[in-house]
Amino acid sequence: MLCVALVLAAGTATAAPNRLIDSGSPYLLQHAHNPVDWYPWGPEAIEKARREGKPIFISVGYSTCYWCHVANRTLYQDPAIAALLNEGFVSIKIDREQRPDLDRLFMAATGALTGGGGWPNNVFLTPDLEPFFAGSYFPPTDDEFGRPGFITVLMAIREEWRLRRGNLGARARKLATALREQARPAAAEVSQAAWREAALKAVEPNLDREYGGVRTARNSKFPQPALLDYLLAEHAARPNPALLAAVTRALDAMAAGGIHDHLGGGFHRYTVERTWSVPHFEKTLYDNAQLLALYAQGFRLTGKTAWREVATGIATHLARDMEAAEGGFYTALDAGVGGEEGRPYLWSRGEIEAVLGAEPTRRFLATYELHPASPRERADPLAEEAGVLRLRTAAAGAQAAQPAALARLLAARMQRPQPARDEKQVVALNGLAIAALASSAQALRAPAQLEQARRAGERLWSRAWDERGRKLAHELFRGRPQGNGLLEDYAHLARGFLALHEAGAGAVWRSRARQTIEAALARLRRPDGRLAASTDSVRLPIPLDDAEDYAYPSGTSAAVEVLLRLGEPAQLEAAAGALRAAAGQIAAAPYRWPALLAVLARHDAVATRALVETAAVKADEPRQNESAAHVAVAATLRPQPGAVVLELSLQVEDGWHVNANPASFAYLVPTKLLIANAVPRRIVYPQGKPFAPRFAPEPIRVYEGKVAIRAEFPPGGADGMRARLSVQACNETVCLAPSTLDVPLR
């Protein structure tokens, strides 16, 4: 199987501009002078691939990604590599911050193909958009570690495509089918208690009881604020000293570690080892917004003043480094300067002495240490080697012990070359920041934070919200709105507006929150209650569902929270529908939905119980709003020469239909026969009839009335077999929650 690991970059202008020159993405603009014939995502590139019969090369990254910069320098500015890409492929660049929905989709493909993933994320697709090969960074040529070079990879794929295209296509179709099934698991009961219990059971064995946080296979550490916030929410709902201790270990360790910018405030993206000492130096708005809310919430629960100081430092960082003059916040700061990671942030003892003097430096380094930038060595603090500032473990909590020294060092650092800033103002990420600043302003005694949040809210309402069209843009770039709003944009901005209202900024913010979330429901709510991630016009073989809490809470999690907090009957029903539709995904891996579980834990009161009861799916008591209430099924096993045949009869109620197999759209659930304890030779589904619903741009194929499905087994191969049928019932205006029915055998 073709499986390798890839990564990308950005660099200097060396060629005539390509199609990316007109982009509104800083990341795509970094590649606008590559000799590669890049296309932005859209129908033009896909139609070209289909017309010319070429595979598609998708490269997903973002402007502050260190390895994306490396790949730009070493790969995409190379004329030989560009020639291979231009001759054999249609190449598409995607900014993951502009299209987080596509980022999740292609990262799922990479995970399925390689077992890992990272950025840049590179995926090769058939012209039908089905993935067959993926990875991250390649060196330009084969290296001494046995890694194949990018040239080798491109030539191998080109040759495989030329000689064995059918094999690649079959592999791609198989993977696409698996990803579809993963995105749409069987319907499940909505049970917040079971989800929360399962999530805690999955998380607790992986907690790092020595250094805090969650252990990973590679020893890298991410803050995972949504998960820590969920543990705090569980403790607040049902006091649990073990959970509070786990959060305390993590927050204390991160605050003391090199992942924390002790001079400028805020946190870097992650560390490359488990002690939180050696960071990857990029800083993102989404991490720092969530960590501001988390440390402030921790302070409210525990009264730990050190956490209040950390939260205040994050807010200061956002105001100084990330806030636009007109209001609102930029997306991220690069990891380094001039291709050198961490360059602005590293210090030697001599450099500190040059700023503070010898004796103040001695006192300063009694509280702080210089940890070597390589995790494989331990530092001698007296060495001239540049290191990462972190608190000595015994001094954890002494952040404010030497404010004058910290301020002088920060002033000196600001004279160094500064990391580049991605100046997109992404609506969802600004919603996160607005909510964090507004909700923590009172606890931190910081009225200026509430004003920051209000200014950001006004900026987005005036520039990103289209009052006439009742719709939201995805981002502002150079002051202009661009891109269609995604579910996460609507949901997180509405959540930020609610936080402003609850912080006392005025009733207008609740009204704006309601308008925003109602616009999301009008545009993105599917007939079965599912919340689609986007309204992308490109028809994909894998549904663009909003799935799990990734680097920050998903649009589904944020939307359910907003609907629950607004609390009106129609909004509670919309939240219930979203939970019903996502229940299969959540039940399959509840620990991947910590933000949603935190919402359910915090609102575990009358409204939430009513919501969950409204959403509950009980297979033995089908309700009129469930598919099982509108279908009946039975089957007969009949021996035939050389085979045993299961003849299934499905009766669909008049006025209703179920989706054909395959379904006409990725977001529709096909009628599917599920066999346990046996392996059929084949399953034969009828073709179905065309039907033109109001929600689809073209007719779909459906089953109506009496439907026959056949499954063929080898002789004796059906002994002990159990059958179930998954269906989604629809009428002219609505599709119900899918049901899975046991098939009685006659």
XYZ file of C-alpha atoms in Angstrom:
746
model
C 0.000 0.000 0.000
C 1.282 3.465 -0.889
C 1.586 5.145 2.543
C 4.148 7.772 3.504
C 4.396 10.992 5.562
C 4.393 14.538 4.018
C 4.748 18.254 5.181
C 4.765 21.793 3.530
C 6.064 25.398 3.828
C 6.241 29.029 2.682
C 9.027 31.201 1.365
C 10.269 33.922 -0.912
C 8.863 34.996 -4.256
C 10.853 33.361 -7.050
C 8.448 32.963 -9.992
C 5.618 34.675 -11.822
C 2.426 34.674 -9.773
C 0.077 31.698 -10.003
C -3.674 31.518 -9.325
C -3.167 31.997 -5.588
C -2.134 35.634 -6.079
C -5.793 36.706 -5.853
C -6.398 34.770 -2.646
C -7.548 36.329 0.600
C -5.452 33.861 2.625
C -1.996 34.739 4.004
C -1.065 31.065 3.690
C -2.072 30.798 0.044
C -0.351 34.108 -0.702
C 2.900 32.623 0.642
C 2.663 30.158 -2.256
C 1.502 32.619 -4.907
C 4.964 32.829 -6.524
C 5.752 29.111 -6.505
C 6.411 27.575 -9.936
C 3.753 25.005 -8.964
C 0.492 25.580 -10.839
C -1.577 25.809 -7.661
C -5.359 26.080 -7.641
C -7.508 27.180 -4.710
C -10.181 24.692 -3.618
C -13.203 24.822 -5.894
C -14.974 23.454 -8.971
C -12.384 24.744 -11.476
C -9.590 22.502 -10.210
C -11.831 19.467 -9.782
C -13.298 19.800 -13.266
C -9.771 20.075 -14.705
C -8.745 16.828 -12.970
C -11.801 15.018 -14.322
C -11.380 16.423 -17.813
C -7.686 15.494 -18.011
C -7.917 12.252 -16.020
C -5.287 13.330 -13.471
C -5.025 12.628 -9.750
C -5.472 15.582 -7.403
C -2.755 16.659 -4.963
C -4.289 18.411 -1.938
C -1.993 20.296 0.426
C -3.530 21.694 3.627
C -1.587 24.028 5.918
C -1.618 27.450 7.533
C 0.551 30.542 7.509
C 2.234 30.109 10.911
C 3.047 26.405 10.441
C 6.826 25.930 10.781
C 7.057 22.795 8.640
C 4.819 24.386 6.036
C 7.502 27.063 5.651
C 10.186 24.397 5.351
C 8.287 22.583 2.613
C 7.757 25.806 0.697
C 11.490 26.476 0.656
C 12.640 22.930 -0.052
C 9.840 21.561 -2.249
C 7.547 24.035 -3.935
C 10.218 26.464 -5.061
C 12.117 23.614 -6.733
C 11.550 23.718 -10.544
C 11.986 19.933 -10.868
C 9.308 19.204 -8.266
C 7.045 21.861 -9.755
C 7.415 20.270 -13.200
C 6.391 16.856 -11.842
C 3.353 18.297 -10.084
C 2.298 20.401 -13.068
C 2.656 17.551 -15.555
C 1.052 14.720 -13.597
C -1.332 16.248 -11.057
C -3.846 18.988 -10.376
C -2.477 20.720 -7.262
C -4.769 22.422 -4.736
C -3.742 24.534 -1.721
C -6.101 24.845 1.263
C -5.750 27.124 4.290
C -7.011 25.015 7.195
C -8.118 28.146 9.053
C -10.275 29.190 6.107
C -11.737 25.714 5.638
C -11.606 23.810 8.945
C -14.349 21.527 7.597
C -12.124 20.359 4.723
C -9.157 20.197 7.091
C -11.017 17.725 9.324
C -12.120 15.686 6.325
C -8.655 15.337 4.812
C -7.028 14.774 8.210
C -9.433 11.868 8.755
C -8.276 10.439 5.421
C -4.625 10.824 6.404
C -5.268 9.178 9.749
C -6.941 6.227 8.037
C -4.089 5.857 5.526
C -1.083 6.445 7.786
C -2.223 6.144 11.403
C -1.037 9.700 12.089
C -1.272 13.223 10.784
C 0.003 16.768 11.016
C 0.529 19.901 8.982
C 1.053 20.378 6.264
C -1.338 17.580 5.437
C -0.950 16.252 1.897
C -3.524 13.939 0.350
C -3.711 12.438 -3.135
C -7.237 11.945 -4.505
C -8.843 10.444 -7.558
C -10.731 12.943 -9.761
C -13.862 11.714 -7.930
C -12.327 13.145 -4.729
C -11.660 9.779 -3.094
C -8.311 9.639 -1.205
C -5.738 6.918 -1.894
C -2.412 8.212 -0.471
C -1.415 10.743 2.176
C 1.311 11.980 4.480
C 3.142 15.033 5.832
C 6.672 16.289 5.080
C 9.027 14.638 2.595
C 12.609 15.687 2.042
C 13.150 16.755 -1.576
C 15.192 13.608 -2.307
C 15.746 10.258 -0.577
C 17.686 10.804 2.652
C 20.085 8.812 4.804
C 17.289 7.802 7.199
C 15.552 5.832 4.472
C 12.765 8.343 3.936
C 11.694 8.575 0.297
C 12.086 11.996 -1.247
C 9.143 13.921 -2.618
C 10.431 13.432 -6.150
C 10.484 9.657 -5.590
C 6.945 9.740 -4.200
C 5.550 11.807 -7.061
C 7.163 9.585 -9.686
C 5.874 6.433 -7.966
C 2.311 7.744 -7.760
C 2.426 8.979 -11.348
C 3.571 5.543 -12.533
C 1.011 3.727 -10.388
C -1.713 5.974 -11.778
C -0.590 5.306 -15.357
C -0.300 1.525 -15.054
C -2.719 0.512 -12.283
C -5.302 3.264 -12.077
C -8.077 0.750 -11.482
C -6.314 -0.612 -8.388
C -5.861 2.888 -6.973
C -9.492 3.701 -7.708
C -10.711 0.556 -5.959
C -8.545 1.331 -2.933
C -9.845 4.896 -2.867
C -13.480 3.785 -3.062
C -12.937 1.331 -0.214
C -11.399 4.034 1.975
C -14.149 6.520 1.111
C -16.748 3.926 2.121
C -14.968 3.348 5.438
C -14.781 7.088 6.109
C -18.478 7.490 5.301
C -19.353 4.733 7.756
C -17.060 6.265 10.364
C -18.756 9.632 9.869
C -22.207 8.063 10.126
C -22.164 5.199 12.639
C -25.371 3.398 13.530
C -27.984 5.362 15.439
C -27.558 5.319 19.211
C -29.516 6.284 22.275
C -28.967 9.802 23.600
C -27.624 9.319 27.119
C -25.556 12.068 28.666
C -24.883 9.975 31.775
C -23.472 7.079 29.742
C -21.423 9.417 27.544
C -19.912 11.217 30.503
C -19.106 7.984 32.329
C -17.481 6.483 29.215
C -15.456 9.627 28.555
C -14.044 9.697 32.087
C -13.240 5.992 31.900
C -11.300 6.564 28.654
C -9.425 9.647 29.845
C -8.403 8.726 33.397
C -5.811 6.011 32.508
C -4.011 8.471 30.213
C -3.620 11.289 32.720
C 0.029 12.066 33.434
C 0.185 11.954 37.225
C 3.786 13.164 37.315
C 3.809 16.144 34.954
C 0.116 16.822 34.420
C -1.960 16.776 31.269
C -2.568 13.779 29.032
C 0.172 11.376 27.960
C 0.720 10.720 24.253
C 2.596 7.998 22.390
C 5.277 10.450 21.244
C 5.633 12.319 24.568
C 4.501 15.586 22.982
C 2.021 17.508 25.131
C -0.900 19.673 24.038
C -2.797 21.748 26.615
C -6.176 20.263 25.553
C -8.163 23.043 27.246
C -11.550 21.610 26.217
C -10.759 18.340 27.984
C -9.492 20.059 31.142
C -12.551 22.303 31.122
C -14.737 19.200 30.944
C -12.984 17.718 33.986
C -13.602 20.996 35.844
C -17.252 20.904 34.793
C -17.620 17.341 36.089
C -16.027 18.344 39.394
C -18.351 21.344 39.691
C -21.409 19.180 38.944
C -20.410 16.249 41.176
C -17.440 17.121 43.431
C -14.584 14.756 42.612
C -11.215 15.504 44.270
C -9.352 13.256 41.813
C -10.590 15.241 38.820
C -9.768 18.555 40.464
C -6.292 17.229 41.298
C -5.749 16.234 37.656
C -6.714 19.700 36.436
C -4.585 21.348 39.125
C -1.525 19.316 38.128
C -1.981 20.275 34.497
C -2.628 23.983 35.049
C 0.242 24.338 37.529
C 2.667 22.429 35.303
C 1.753 24.407 32.185
C 1.976 27.705 34.066
C 5.472 26.828 35.286
C 6.689 25.330 32.011
C 8.292 26.669 28.876
C 4.996 26.355 27.029
C 3.977 29.450 29.017
C 5.446 32.723 27.748
C 6.589 34.103 31.096
C 7.563 37.455 29.629
C 4.764 38.242 27.206
C 1.905 36.168 28.585
C -0.045 33.518 26.734
C 0.894 30.002 25.710
C 2.691 28.349 22.821
C 1.014 25.597 20.793
C 2.479 22.448 22.424
C 5.685 20.945 23.814
C 7.812 18.273 22.203
C 8.363 16.453 25.516
C 6.235 15.612 28.538
C 7.544 18.124 31.134
C 6.021 21.147 29.340
C 9.516 22.649 28.991
C 10.367 22.744 25.255
C 7.602 24.259 23.149
C 6.771 24.473 19.508
C 6.696 28.270 19.656
C 3.681 29.129 17.516
C 0.920 31.030 19.349
C -2.712 30.722 18.289
C -5.823 32.680 19.145
C -7.885 29.532 19.688
C -5.463 28.060 22.251
C -5.091 31.275 24.202
C -8.785 32.139 24.192
C -9.639 28.715 25.611
C -6.811 28.823 28.159
C -7.884 32.287 29.326
C -11.372 30.939 30.020
C -9.945 27.799 31.645
C -7.551 29.538 34.055
C -10.250 32.086 34.969
C -12.745 29.283 35.608
C -10.131 27.469 37.685
C -9.547 30.614 39.722
C -13.294 30.993 40.323
C -13.530 27.404 41.574
C -10.373 27.310 43.702
C -9.319 30.880 44.485
C -5.733 30.110 43.340
C -4.287 33.584 42.723
C -1.488 32.184 40.536
C -4.120 31.085 38.020
C -5.658 34.563 38.051
C -2.223 35.994 37.186
C -1.808 33.530 34.313
C -5.256 34.418 32.939
C -4.469 38.124 33.198
C -1.221 37.520 31.310
C -3.111 35.786 28.494
C -5.520 38.714 28.206
C -2.555 41.107 28.088
C -0.959 39.051 25.304
C -4.175 39.123 23.277
C -4.473 42.900 23.651
C -0.831 43.616 22.803
C -0.058 41.022 20.135
C -3.327 39.835 18.591
C -5.879 42.673 18.684
C -6.653 44.677 15.542
C -6.809 48.455 15.862
C -10.463 48.457 14.759
C -11.394 45.678 17.189
C -11.349 41.911 16.901
C -8.429 39.519 16.923
C -5.936 38.076 14.469
C -5.370 34.358 14.088
C -1.821 33.362 15.063
C 1.853 34.254 15.517
C 4.576 32.334 13.695
C 6.868 29.917 15.539
C 10.058 31.756 14.649
C 11.844 34.332 12.555
C 13.927 33.834 9.418
C 13.343 30.084 9.378
C 14.734 29.665 12.918
C 12.129 28.265 15.286
C 11.852 29.972 18.673
C 14.391 32.650 17.837
C 12.553 35.577 19.498
C 11.922 33.628 22.710
C 15.280 32.001 23.580
C 17.779 33.481 26.054
C 21.298 32.804 27.248
C 22.505 33.807 30.693
C 24.733 36.422 29.114
C 21.803 37.995 27.292
C 19.833 38.195 30.537
C 22.804 39.757 32.338
C 23.119 42.360 29.587
C 19.581 43.484 30.412
C 19.376 43.008 34.193
C 22.972 43.033 35.438
C 24.889 40.250 37.195
C 23.309 40.232 40.669
C 19.699 40.703 39.490
C 20.314 37.866 37.015
C 21.468 35.594 39.831
C 18.280 36.362 41.771
C 16.160 35.960 38.644
C 17.655 32.551 37.829
C 16.978 31.388 41.369
C 13.288 31.557 40.421
C 13.546 30.776 36.709
C 15.746 28.394 34.763
C 16.960 28.195 31.179
C 15.935 24.825 29.836
C 17.840 23.732 26.716
C 15.873 24.046 23.510
C 16.668 20.382 22.776
C 14.645 18.036 25.011
C 17.441 15.463 24.952
C 19.795 17.441 27.198
C 19.585 18.928 30.666
C 20.815 22.468 31.047
C 23.614 24.004 32.993
C 22.028 27.387 33.746
C 25.491 28.953 33.631
C 26.107 27.832 30.055
C 25.913 30.326 27.213
C 23.631 28.013 25.283
C 20.293 29.700 24.532
C 17.394 28.128 26.388
C 13.696 28.371 27.146
C 12.607 30.322 30.214
C 10.573 28.309 32.700
C 9.934 28.395 36.421
C 11.926 26.050 38.590
C 9.499 23.409 39.797
C 9.828 24.394 43.451
C 8.986 27.972 42.521
C 5.694 27.182 40.760
C 3.287 29.956 41.624
C 5.980 32.628 41.837
C 5.059 34.125 38.464
C 4.694 37.633 39.849
C 7.699 37.422 42.178
C 9.930 39.495 39.897
C 7.630 41.690 37.803
C 10.246 44.382 37.218
C 12.778 41.899 35.811
C 10.136 40.286 33.609
C 9.063 43.676 32.263
C 12.654 44.685 31.419
C 13.316 41.399 29.638
C 10.083 41.731 27.666
C 11.028 45.257 26.601
C 14.393 43.923 25.393
C 12.716 41.024 23.578
C 10.395 43.395 21.757
C 13.495 44.988 20.175
C 14.322 41.680 18.479
C 12.829 40.713 15.085
C 9.256 39.625 15.798
C 7.376 36.598 14.435
C 5.008 37.110 11.531
C 1.314 37.403 12.318
C -1.559 35.894 10.355
C -3.946 38.826 10.095
C -7.099 36.982 9.153
C -9.901 37.642 11.619
C -11.712 34.304 11.658
C -15.239 34.682 13.006
C -15.308 31.415 15.001
C -11.982 32.140 16.685
C -13.070 35.673 17.509
C -16.206 34.191 19.033
C -13.990 32.070 21.282
C -12.009 35.162 22.319
C -15.120 37.288 22.916
C -16.635 34.581 25.128
C -13.396 34.111 27.090
C -12.801 37.827 27.676
C -16.405 38.601 28.589
C -16.931 35.599 30.869
C -13.657 36.113 32.767
C -13.756 39.922 33.112
C -15.575 39.915 36.446
C -13.465 37.165 38.030
C -10.251 38.913 36.961
C -11.569 42.364 37.963
C -10.797 43.552 34.461
C -13.483 45.831 32.984
C -11.089 46.582 30.111
C -11.491 42.950 29.011
C -15.239 43.357 28.716
C -14.675 46.430 26.564
C -12.237 44.461 24.379
C -14.874 41.794 23.912
C -17.587 44.355 23.155
C -15.416 46.108 20.523
C -14.683 42.770 18.856
C -18.380 41.910 18.848
C -19.316 45.247 17.283
C -16.608 44.859 14.642
C -17.840 41.431 13.589
C -21.508 42.381 13.688
C -20.898 45.438 11.507
C -18.477 43.810 9.028
C -19.072 40.029 8.980
C -22.864 39.920 9.430
C -24.962 40.535 6.312
C -28.243 41.904 7.650
C -29.963 41.813 4.278
C -29.008 38.222 3.482
C -29.223 37.068 7.129
C -25.873 35.352 6.804
C -22.363 35.458 8.208
C -18.970 35.613 6.506
C -16.231 33.222 7.603
C -13.577 35.888 8.181
C -12.364 39.430 7.691
C -9.109 39.988 5.807
C -7.773 43.477 5.242
C -11.092 44.727 6.525
C -13.209 42.862 3.993
C -15.579 39.959 4.693
C -14.823 36.799 2.739
C -16.009 33.203 2.553
C -19.320 31.719 3.608
C -19.809 31.301 7.315
C -19.385 27.765 8.640
C -21.427 26.231 11.435
C -18.614 26.942 13.880
C -18.604 30.637 12.884
C -22.313 31.064 13.587
C -22.228 28.998 16.773
C -19.104 30.468 18.367
C -20.053 34.045 17.526
C -23.508 33.494 19.028
C -21.823 32.011 22.100
C -19.605 35.100 22.374
C -22.636 37.374 22.070
C -24.395 35.461 24.862
C -21.325 35.893 27.069
C -21.440 39.655 26.436
C -25.101 39.742 27.431
C -24.493 37.711 30.580
C -21.538 39.946 31.515
C -23.824 42.996 31.488
C -22.991 44.497 28.087
C -26.676 44.886 27.183
C -29.763 43.030 25.967
C -28.847 43.697 22.331
C -26.253 40.918 22.523
C -28.839 38.275 23.399
C -30.904 39.412 20.425
C -27.857 39.162 18.170
C -27.034 35.710 19.534
C -30.564 34.551 18.678
C -30.399 36.014 15.168
C -27.024 34.401 14.535
C -27.960 30.900 15.678
C -31.310 31.046 13.857
C -29.439 31.934 10.656
C -27.236 28.880 11.217
C -30.265 26.628 11.606
C -31.866 28.057 8.473
C -28.758 27.425 6.380
C -27.095 24.377 7.906
C -29.716 22.247 9.643
C -30.406 19.055 7.703
C -33.870 17.470 7.551
C -32.871 14.881 10.178
C -31.688 17.573 12.617
C -28.001 17.131 11.839
C -25.937 20.333 11.686
C -23.804 20.433 8.542
C -20.343 21.956 8.818
C -20.726 24.087 5.689
C -22.695 24.725 2.530
C -19.848 23.737 0.201
C -21.142 23.489 -3.360
C -18.611 20.780 -4.283
C -20.264 17.366 -3.937
C -17.943 15.193 -1.854
C -18.024 11.403 -1.473
C -17.624 11.813 2.296
C -20.091 13.994 4.255
C -18.872 17.356 5.551
C -20.420 16.783 8.945
C -19.364 18.751 11.964
C -17.527 16.084 13.938
C -16.055 16.082 17.454
C -14.213 18.737 19.463
C -10.939 19.113 17.609
C -8.434 21.856 18.553
C -11.394 23.838 19.874
C -15.096 23.057 20.467
C -16.964 21.919 17.368
C -19.750 23.929 15.841
C -22.211 21.280 17.004
C -21.033 21.547 20.624
C -21.151 25.346 20.562
C -24.558 25.365 18.849
C -26.088 22.968 21.391
C -24.753 25.184 24.190
C -26.200 28.345 22.649
C -29.584 26.736 21.983
C -29.699 25.365 25.513
C -28.776 28.704 27.080
C -31.375 30.559 25.010
C -33.797 27.923 26.262
C -36.916 28.575 24.191
C -38.965 25.517 23.102
C -38.023 25.687 19.413
C -34.375 26.088 20.341
C -34.473 23.156 22.746
C -36.031 21.030 20.001
C -33.270 22.069 17.583
C -30.649 21.104 20.172
C -32.417 17.789 20.721
C -32.426 17.121 16.987
C -28.711 17.850 16.747
C -28.024 15.453 19.613
C -30.217 12.749 18.089
C -28.423 13.026 14.762
C -24.940 13.020 16.308
C -25.650 10.387 18.970
C -24.018 7.564 17.024
C -20.797 9.526 16.615
C -20.761 10.645 20.231
C -21.510 7.182 21.616
C -18.690 5.699 19.512
C -16.064 7.906 21.216
C -17.477 10.259 23.881
C -13.989 11.381 24.975
C -13.646 13.149 21.617
C -16.528 15.470 22.565
C -15.305 17.074 25.822
C -16.786 20.505 25.090
C -20.235 19.033 24.482
C -19.992 16.907 27.626
C -18.953 20.005 29.603
C -22.106 21.752 28.373
C -24.256 18.820 29.499
C -22.462 18.633 32.853
C -22.802 22.368 33.552
C -26.429 22.529 32.520
C -27.456 19.326 34.271
C -30.674 20.885 35.462
C -34.315 20.973 34.408
C -33.617 22.392 30.933
C -30.930 19.860 30.128
C -32.933 16.932 31.437
C -35.838 18.048 29.278
C -33.494 18.358 26.317
C -32.050 14.890 26.762
C -35.484 13.373 27.332
C -36.690 15.047 24.138
C -33.686 13.653 22.278
C -33.770 10.147 23.754
C -34.066 7.324 21.235
C -35.529 4.058 22.539
C -35.492 1.245 20.016
C -38.314 -0.654 21.720
C -40.663 2.369 21.812
C -40.435 4.129 18.438
C -41.921 7.617 18.488
C -43.575 9.362 15.561
C -40.423 11.473 15.069
C -38.287 8.337 14.599
C -37.829 6.350 11.411
C -38.825 3.074 13.109
C -42.378 4.372 13.541
C -42.947 4.469 9.772
C -41.493 1.166 8.532
C -41.955 -2.557 9.138
C -39.541 -5.329 8.227
C -39.455 -9.135 8.084
C -37.346 -11.703 6.255
C -37.233 -15.332 5.157
C -34.201 -17.615 4.692
C -34.626 -19.872 1.638
C -32.203 -22.587 0.497
C -31.442 -22.501 -3.224
C -29.053 -24.538 -5.388
C -25.560 -23.664 -4.201
C -26.716 -20.898 -1.881
C -28.903 -19.719 0.976
C -30.831 -16.517 0.268
C -32.195 -14.031 2.791
C -35.270 -12.379 1.276
C -36.055 -9.231 3.242
C -39.360 -7.396 2.888
C -39.487 -3.749 3.945
C -42.869 -2.001 4.118
C -42.748 1.810 4.162
C -45.804 3.730 5.384
C -47.792 5.655 2.757
C -46.558 9.225 2.385
C -43.075 8.247 3.537
C -39.948 6.885 1.876
C -36.483 5.697 2.898
C -33.213 6.539 1.171
C -31.947 4.168 -1.489
C -28.583 2.410 -1.239
C -26.333 4.120 -2.169
C -27.870 7.377 -0.913
C -27.953 10.245 -3.389
C -26.148 12.666 -1.074
C -23.424 12.055 1.485
C -25.483 13.629 4.269
C -28.393 11.182 3.731
C -28.341 7.813 5.482
C -28.743 4.890 3.045
C -30.971 1.919 3.782
C -28.457 -0.712 4.861
C -28.691 -4.395 5.776
C -26.372 -5.249 8.683
C -25.366 -8.916 9.083
C -23.848 -10.400 12.248
C -22.295 -13.882 12.678
C -22.134 -14.489 8.910
C -20.542 -13.094 5.765
C -22.823 -12.751 2.724
C -21.493 -13.267 -0.780
C -23.404 -10.193 -1.846
C -26.305 -7.946 -0.899
C -28.594 -6.726 -3.672
C -30.485 -3.474 -3.172
C -33.150 -2.227 -5.600
C -32.387 0.847 -7.685
C -35.044 3.040 -6.109
C -37.327 5.689 -7.577
C -36.518 9.356 -8.254
C -37.998 11.814 -5.763
C -37.611 15.622 -5.718
C -37.550 16.885 -2.098
C -37.518 20.553 -1.181
C -34.138 20.343 0.516
C -32.133 18.886 -2.404
C -30.992 20.678 -5.581
C -31.793 17.621 -7.722
C -33.937 14.454 -7.427
C -32.783 11.737 -5.049
C -33.412 7.980 -5.245
C -35.715 6.487 -2.618
C -37.677 3.355 -1.706
C -41.453 3.576 -1.241
C -44.179 1.074 -0.398
C -42.996 -2.547 -0.428
C -39.252 -3.022 -0.949
C -37.321 -6.290 -1.482
C -33.650 -6.688 -0.482
C -31.701 -9.931 -1.023
C -28.577 -11.264 0.671
C -26.883 -14.394 -0.679
C -24.810 -16.762 1.518
C -22.838 -19.931 0.738
C -24.539 -23.221 1.778
C -24.553 -23.398 5.584
C -23.130 -19.877 5.731
C -26.227 -18.327 7.307
C -26.377 -20.596 10.373
C -26.661 -18.439 13.507
C -26.929 -15.305 11.397
C -28.593 -12.158 12.837
C -29.854 -9.334 10.629
C -30.644 -5.686 11.323
C -31.745 -2.933 8.963
C -30.675 0.704 9.227
C -33.174 3.150 7.684
C -33.926 6.861 7.573
C -37.579 7.702 6.911
C -38.494 10.953 5.143
C -41.558 12.647 3.717
C -41.836 15.685 1.453
C -40.581 18.131 4.072
C -38.525 16.333 6.717
C -36.172 13.419 7.342
C -36.360 11.739 10.746
C -33.626 10.396 12.982
C -32.268 7.110 11.578
C -33.333 3.853 13.245
C -31.773 0.392 13.289
C -34.383 -2.389 13.402
C -33.965 -6.041 14.298
C -35.103 -8.202 11.355
C -37.367 -11.094 12.455
C -36.793 -14.275 10.444
C -39.796 -16.308 9.309
